[in-house]
Amino acid sequence: MRAGGGLGAADLAALRFTLTQAALSALFACALAIPLARALARRDFPGRGAFVMLLGAPFLLPTIVAVMGLLALFGRGGLLNGALAALGLPPVSIYGLHGVVLAHVFLNLPLATRLLLLGWSAIPAERFRLAASLGAPVGALIERPMLRATLPGAFAAIFALCLTSFAVALILGGGPRATTLELALYQAIRFEADFAAAASLALLQYALCGAAALAAWRLARAPLTGAGLGRPVERWDAQGAGLRLLDALIIAAGVLFVILPLALVLLRGLDGLAEMPPSVRGAAGRSLLVALAATAIALGLALALALRGGPLAEGAGALPLAASSLVLGTGLLLLIRPHLPLQAAALPVAALLDGLLALPFALRALRPALREAEARHGRLATALGITGWRRLRILILPLARPALGFAGGLAAALSAGSLGAIALYAGEGQATLPLLMARLMGAYRMEAAAGVALLLLALAFGLFAVFDLWGRGGRHARA
Amino acid sequence: MGMRPPAIWQALADNIVTVTPGWSEAYGLFLEGEADLVLSYSTSPAYHLIAEEDPGFVALEMEEGHYLQVEVAAKVASTDVPDLADAFLAFMLTDAVQSVIPTTNWMYPAVTPAAGLPEGFESMRPAVSLFLTPEEAAALREPAIGAWREALSR
C-alpha cells in the first residue's frame, strides 16, 4: 500500500476527507465571522473589549482541552444532550463530519472575526462620514471591497490550519473514516517509521497549502490605501432599532458559543488545581520563557518580511502554515542530533519552532497595518527625509502598535499552548505545561491534568491579554 | 474463532463512538461519560480501586486472551559503564523496586513481590495472556491494521 512512498487508496480517502472538512470549516468560520465582526465593528457595549480579547481564547487552547470543552457541551454526556433528555427528545451525536466542522468553527471563528475586525477598523472614519453625507450604500461601497481584500486571506489561513488538524478530526470525526493527511503522516512517522511515505504525504500537504495560499493571493483585490486619520469610527448607517437588535442577537450568540465551552473547561479545572504535582511551577516558568522567546522570533521575522513586502516575502511567511509541526520537529531533531545533546536543545528548539509556526499569523496581522501606515504617511515621511530605522521607529511601529500587540499576543499564547516538538525531546525536569498535562493524562490523573489545563489557559490568555492591551492602549492614547 | 477479524470489526463499527490519537485521550473521554467501554489495561480498574477507592470499574474478560504490553529496562550493548548498568538492572529486580511498580506504573511487576500483589491485580488478571515474537507481530501488523481501517472507514 505504501511501497515506494506512493499513495494508496486509504491515503486518497484521507486526502478527500482532509479537503472536504477544511473547506467546510473555513467556509462556515468565515461566513459566521462576517456578521459577528460587523456587529462588533459598529457597536459599543459594556464588556466589548473583554469579549474581543476573549475571542482569542479558543484558538489558543491545546486541542485536547478544546475538545473536552466542546464534549462537555455537545457530547453524549454533555449539557445539550442532558437538556434534550430532560425534554424527552432523542440525543444528538457530535461524532461525524458535522462535529469536525463544529469544532473547527469553534477554534477558528474567533480568528476569522479578529482578522475581519482588523479590516473594519482599518477603514478610516471619514469614509463612513462621506458615505453618510452622500446617502451612499456603505455595504457595497466600503464594506464589500474591504471584505474582498480580507476574506480570502482569512479563508486560506483557516483552510490551511484545518488541513493540518488531526486530533480534532479523528476524535470528533469518529475514527478512521475521518483520517486526515496529518493523521496519516503521524502514523507513518510515529508507528511505522516510514519516512518515504511521510515525505510524500508531507509534500502533498505542502502542495495543497501552497495552492490555497496562491489562490488567496490571486483572489485578493488591491490593498486598502485610504488616507484618513485614525479616529474612532462613528456610524450613521446602522442606527435603526431592527439593526441594533440583530447585532445584539449576533453578539449574544457569539458570546455563548465561545464562552460556554471555555466555562466548562474552567469548571473542570477548578477541582483539579489542588491535585497538581509540585513540578507544575517549573513547567509554568519554562512555558513562559519559551513563549516569550517564540514571540520575539515570530515578531522579528514577521516585521522583517512585512517591511520587505512582495510575493516572495509573503510566500516565505505563509510557508510554516503549510508545515506540519511534527515534520518540522522531526527535521530539526535530525539536524541537531549530531551537534548537541537533545536535552540541551529542547527548550530553544521549542521556542524556534513555536516562533516559526506563529509567523504566518503575525505576518497576516502586521502586513495590512504596515501597508496602511505607509499609504497614509509614507509620502510625507519620504518628503521629510525620514528613512531607515528612524522611519520604522517614529512612523511605522507606533501606527502598527495595535497589530503588533495582537500578533505578539497570538504568538505568545500559541506557543504557551502548544505541545509541539517538546514532546519529542524533553527529558525529566524539562516539561512545559502542555507536556506535563499530557503526562498526567497518561497516568490516569485526569483531574490534575484538568487543573494544569486551567493554569495553561490562564497563562496563554494572560500573555495574550497583556500584549493585546498594550497594543490597544496605544490606539486609545492617540484617539 | 468463528468470525474473521474484518467481519468482527464491521459488526462492531456502529458501536464504536470514536478512536483517538492515543490512550490518554480515549480514557479521558471514557471518564467524561462519552463511552461505556474503552480499550485500556486490565489493571485500569485496580487504579480506580486503590488510588480513588472507587470499585465501580471492571475489566471485561476475553476468552481468546489479552495481549501483553511489556515495558523494559535494558543495558545498551555499547555502554562504557557495563558494571553500573548491571548493578542498576539488578537493583530494578529487587523487592523494593518491584513492590512499588503496581501502584506507580499501574502494571504487573516482573517479579511478584514477597508481600504479593495489591488488591485488584489478582482479581482481574486475564486467564489467557497472549504474546507474539517480534517477527510474528511484524508479519501480522499490516494486515491487522489494514482490516481494522478498512472496516471502520465505511
Short mmCIF file of C-alpha atoms in Angstrom, two decimals, chain A residues 208-404:
data_model
loop_
_atom_site.label_atom_id
_atom_site.label_comp_id
_atom_site.label_asym_id
_atom_site.label_seq_id
_atom_site.Cartn_x
_atom_site.Cartn_y
_atom_site.Cartn_z
CA LEU A 208 -2.24 21.73 -1.05
CA CYS A 209 -1.46 24.55 1.35
CA GLY A 210 0.68 26.28 -1.26
CA ALA A 211 -2.22 26.12 -3.71
CA ALA A 212 -4.54 27.56 -1.05
CA ALA A 213 -2.13 30.44 -0.40
CA LEU A 214 -1.69 31.12 -4.13
CA ALA A 215 -5.45 31.14 -4.69
CA ALA A 216 -5.94 33.57 -1.82
CA TRP A 217 -3.18 35.82 -3.15
CA ARG A 218 -4.78 35.95 -6.62
CA LEU A 219 -8.29 36.42 -5.24
CA ALA A 220 -7.33 39.32 -3.02
CA ARG A 221 -8.13 42.68 -4.59
CA ALA A 222 -5.99 45.79 -4.36
CA PRO A 223 -4.96 46.64 -0.80
CA LEU A 224 -6.65 49.35 1.21
CA THR A 225 -4.91 52.68 0.81
CA GLY A 226 -7.24 55.15 2.46
CA ALA A 227 -5.68 58.40 3.59
CA GLY A 228 -7.87 59.25 6.58
CA LEU A 229 -6.85 59.76 10.19
CA GLY A 230 -7.13 57.12 12.93
CA ARG A 231 -10.24 58.20 14.81
CA PRO A 232 -12.87 56.00 16.50
CA VAL A 233 -15.48 55.12 13.89
CA GLU A 234 -18.85 56.79 14.15
CA ARG A 235 -21.55 55.22 12.03
CA TRP A 236 -24.64 56.92 10.64
CA ASP A 237 -25.77 53.97 8.57
CA ALA A 238 -26.73 51.46 11.26
CA GLN A 239 -28.90 53.32 13.75
CA GLY A 240 -32.26 51.56 13.22
CA ALA A 241 -33.80 49.55 16.08
CA GLY A 242 -34.01 46.43 13.90
CA LEU A 243 -30.32 46.55 13.07
CA ARG A 244 -29.44 47.16 16.70
CA LEU A 245 -31.48 44.12 17.78
CA LEU A 246 -29.94 41.98 15.05
CA ASP A 247 -26.41 42.96 16.09
CA ALA A 248 -27.28 42.34 19.75
CA LEU A 249 -28.54 38.84 18.92
CA ILE A 250 -25.46 38.06 16.80
CA ILE A 251 -23.11 39.20 19.54
CA ALA A 252 -25.04 37.26 22.20
CA ALA A 253 -24.87 34.08 20.10
CA GLY A 254 -21.14 34.61 19.55
CA VAL A 255 -20.57 35.12 23.29
CA LEU A 256 -22.48 31.94 24.17
CA PHE A 257 -20.74 29.83 21.51
CA VAL A 258 -17.28 30.94 22.64
CA ILE A 259 -17.81 31.21 26.38
CA LEU A 260 -19.82 28.10 27.26
CA PRO A 261 -17.17 25.51 26.34
CA LEU A 262 -14.49 27.70 27.96
CA ALA A 263 -16.54 27.98 31.14
CA LEU A 264 -16.90 24.19 31.23
CA VAL A 265 -13.11 23.80 30.87
CA LEU A 266 -12.76 26.25 33.75
CA LEU A 267 -15.17 24.33 35.97
CA ARG A 268 -13.42 21.02 35.29
CA GLY A 269 -10.09 22.60 36.08
CA LEU A 270 -11.01 24.22 39.41
CA ASP A 271 -11.33 20.84 41.16
CA GLY A 272 -8.00 19.77 39.74
CA LEU A 273 -5.97 22.79 40.88
CA ALA A 274 -5.29 21.23 44.29
CA GLU A 275 -4.27 17.93 42.67
CA MET A 276 -1.44 19.41 40.61
CA PRO A 277 2.03 18.00 41.31
CA PRO A 278 4.78 20.34 42.63
CA SER A 279 6.58 20.15 39.27
CA VAL A 280 3.89 22.45 37.88
CA ARG A 281 5.81 25.56 38.95
CA GLY A 282 8.91 24.80 36.94
CA ALA A 283 6.75 23.78 34.00
CA ALA A 284 4.88 27.09 34.10
CA GLY A 285 8.18 29.01 34.20
CA ARG A 286 9.56 27.08 31.23
CA SER A 287 6.33 27.59 29.28
CA LEU A 288 6.56 31.34 29.93
CA LEU A 289 10.19 31.54 28.81
CA VAL A 290 9.59 29.52 25.64
CA ALA A 291 6.52 31.63 24.83
CA LEU A 292 8.38 34.93 25.20
CA ALA A 293 11.31 33.72 23.09
CA ALA A 294 8.91 32.39 20.44
CA THR A 295 7.12 35.77 20.39
CA ALA A 296 10.39 37.63 19.83
CA ILE A 297 11.27 35.27 16.96
CA ALA A 298 7.82 35.48 15.35
CA LEU A 299 7.56 39.29 15.63
CA GLY A 300 11.12 39.87 14.39
CA LEU A 301 10.63 37.65 11.36
CA ALA A 302 7.14 38.99 10.62
CA LEU A 303 8.33 42.60 10.79
CA ALA A 304 11.28 41.91 8.51
CA LEU A 305 9.09 40.09 5.97
CA ALA A 306 6.29 42.67 6.11
CA LEU A 307 8.77 45.54 5.59
CA ARG A 308 10.38 43.80 2.65
CA GLY A 309 6.99 43.07 1.12
CA GLY A 310 6.31 41.42 -2.23
CA PRO A 311 5.10 37.94 -3.13
CA LEU A 312 8.37 36.26 -2.12
CA ALA A 313 8.26 37.56 1.46
CA GLU A 314 4.57 36.78 1.62
CA GLY A 315 5.16 33.24 0.41
CA ALA A 316 8.00 32.71 2.87
CA GLY A 317 5.82 33.96 5.71
CA ALA A 318 2.95 31.70 4.74
CA LEU A 319 5.10 28.56 4.41
CA PRO A 320 5.01 27.49 8.08
CA LEU A 321 1.22 27.40 7.80
CA ALA A 322 1.60 24.52 5.39
CA ALA A 323 4.11 22.75 7.59
CA SER A 324 3.20 20.03 9.99
CA SER A 325 4.82 20.75 13.36
CA LEU A 326 5.51 17.04 13.54
CA VAL A 327 7.53 17.15 10.32
CA LEU A 328 9.35 20.37 11.28
CA GLY A 329 10.12 18.94 14.71
CA THR A 330 11.41 15.66 13.31
CA GLY A 331 13.51 17.54 10.75
CA LEU A 332 15.07 19.81 13.38
CA LEU A 333 15.73 16.77 15.56
CA LEU A 334 17.66 15.08 12.75
CA LEU A 335 19.63 18.31 12.08
CA ILE A 336 20.62 18.91 15.67
CA ARG A 337 21.35 15.41 16.88
CA PRO A 338 24.95 15.24 15.58
CA HIS A 339 25.95 18.56 17.20
CA LEU A 340 24.18 18.97 20.53
CA PRO A 341 22.72 16.77 23.22
CA LEU A 342 18.98 16.79 22.51
CA GLN A 343 18.06 17.71 26.05
CA ALA A 344 20.19 20.85 25.98
CA ALA A 345 18.50 21.91 22.75
CA ALA A 346 14.93 21.03 23.77
CA LEU A 347 13.74 24.41 25.02
CA PRO A 348 15.48 26.67 22.44
CA VAL A 349 14.26 24.40 19.64
CA ALA A 350 10.73 24.50 21.03
CA ALA A 351 10.88 28.33 21.03
CA LEU A 352 12.24 28.42 17.48
CA LEU A 353 9.59 26.03 16.22
CA ASP A 354 6.75 27.83 18.01
CA GLY A 355 8.02 31.15 16.66
CA LEU A 356 8.10 29.79 13.11
CA LEU A 357 4.62 28.29 13.41
CA ALA A 358 3.23 31.59 14.73
CA LEU A 359 4.89 33.60 11.93
CA PRO A 360 2.05 33.36 9.37
CA PHE A 361 -0.47 34.75 11.87
CA ALA A 362 1.85 37.51 12.99
CA LEU A 363 2.56 38.44 9.37
CA ARG A 364 -1.14 38.31 8.45
CA ALA A 365 -1.94 40.75 11.26
CA LEU A 366 1.06 43.07 10.71
CA ARG A 367 1.10 43.42 6.93
CA PRO A 368 -2.15 45.41 6.45
CA ALA A 369 -1.21 47.71 9.33
CA LEU A 370 2.22 48.47 7.86
CA ARG A 371 0.71 48.95 4.42
CA GLU A 372 -1.86 51.35 5.84
CA ALA A 373 0.81 53.32 7.73
CA GLU A 374 2.89 53.64 4.57
CA ALA A 375 -0.14 54.63 2.48
CA ARG A 376 -1.20 57.30 4.94
CA HIS A 377 2.09 58.89 5.87
CA GLY A 378 4.72 57.29 3.68
CA ARG A 379 4.90 60.08 1.11
CA LEU A 380 5.07 62.76 3.78
CA ALA A 381 7.81 60.87 5.62
CA THR A 382 9.79 60.42 2.41
CA ALA A 383 9.40 64.11 1.60
CA LEU A 384 10.74 64.93 5.07
CA GLY A 385 13.66 62.57 4.56
CA ILE A 386 12.61 60.16 7.32
CA THR A 387 14.00 56.80 6.25
CA GLY A 388 15.51 53.61 7.62
CA TRP A 389 15.40 52.93 11.36
CA ARG A 390 14.01 56.37 12.14
CA ARG A 391 11.05 55.79 9.81
CA LEU A 392 10.42 52.44 11.48
CA ARG A 393 10.71 53.86 14.98
CA ILE A 394 8.73 57.10 14.72
CA LEU A 395 6.25 56.29 11.94
CA ILE A 396 5.62 52.62 11.29
CA LEU A 397 5.83 50.98 14.71
CA PRO A 398 3.60 53.48 16.58
CA LEU A 399 0.93 53.21 13.88
CA ALA A 400 1.20 49.43 13.77
CA ARG A 401 1.04 49.11 17.55
CA PRO A 402 -2.43 47.50 17.72
CA ALA A 403 -1.40 44.94 15.11
CA LEU A 404 1.93 44.36 16.87
#
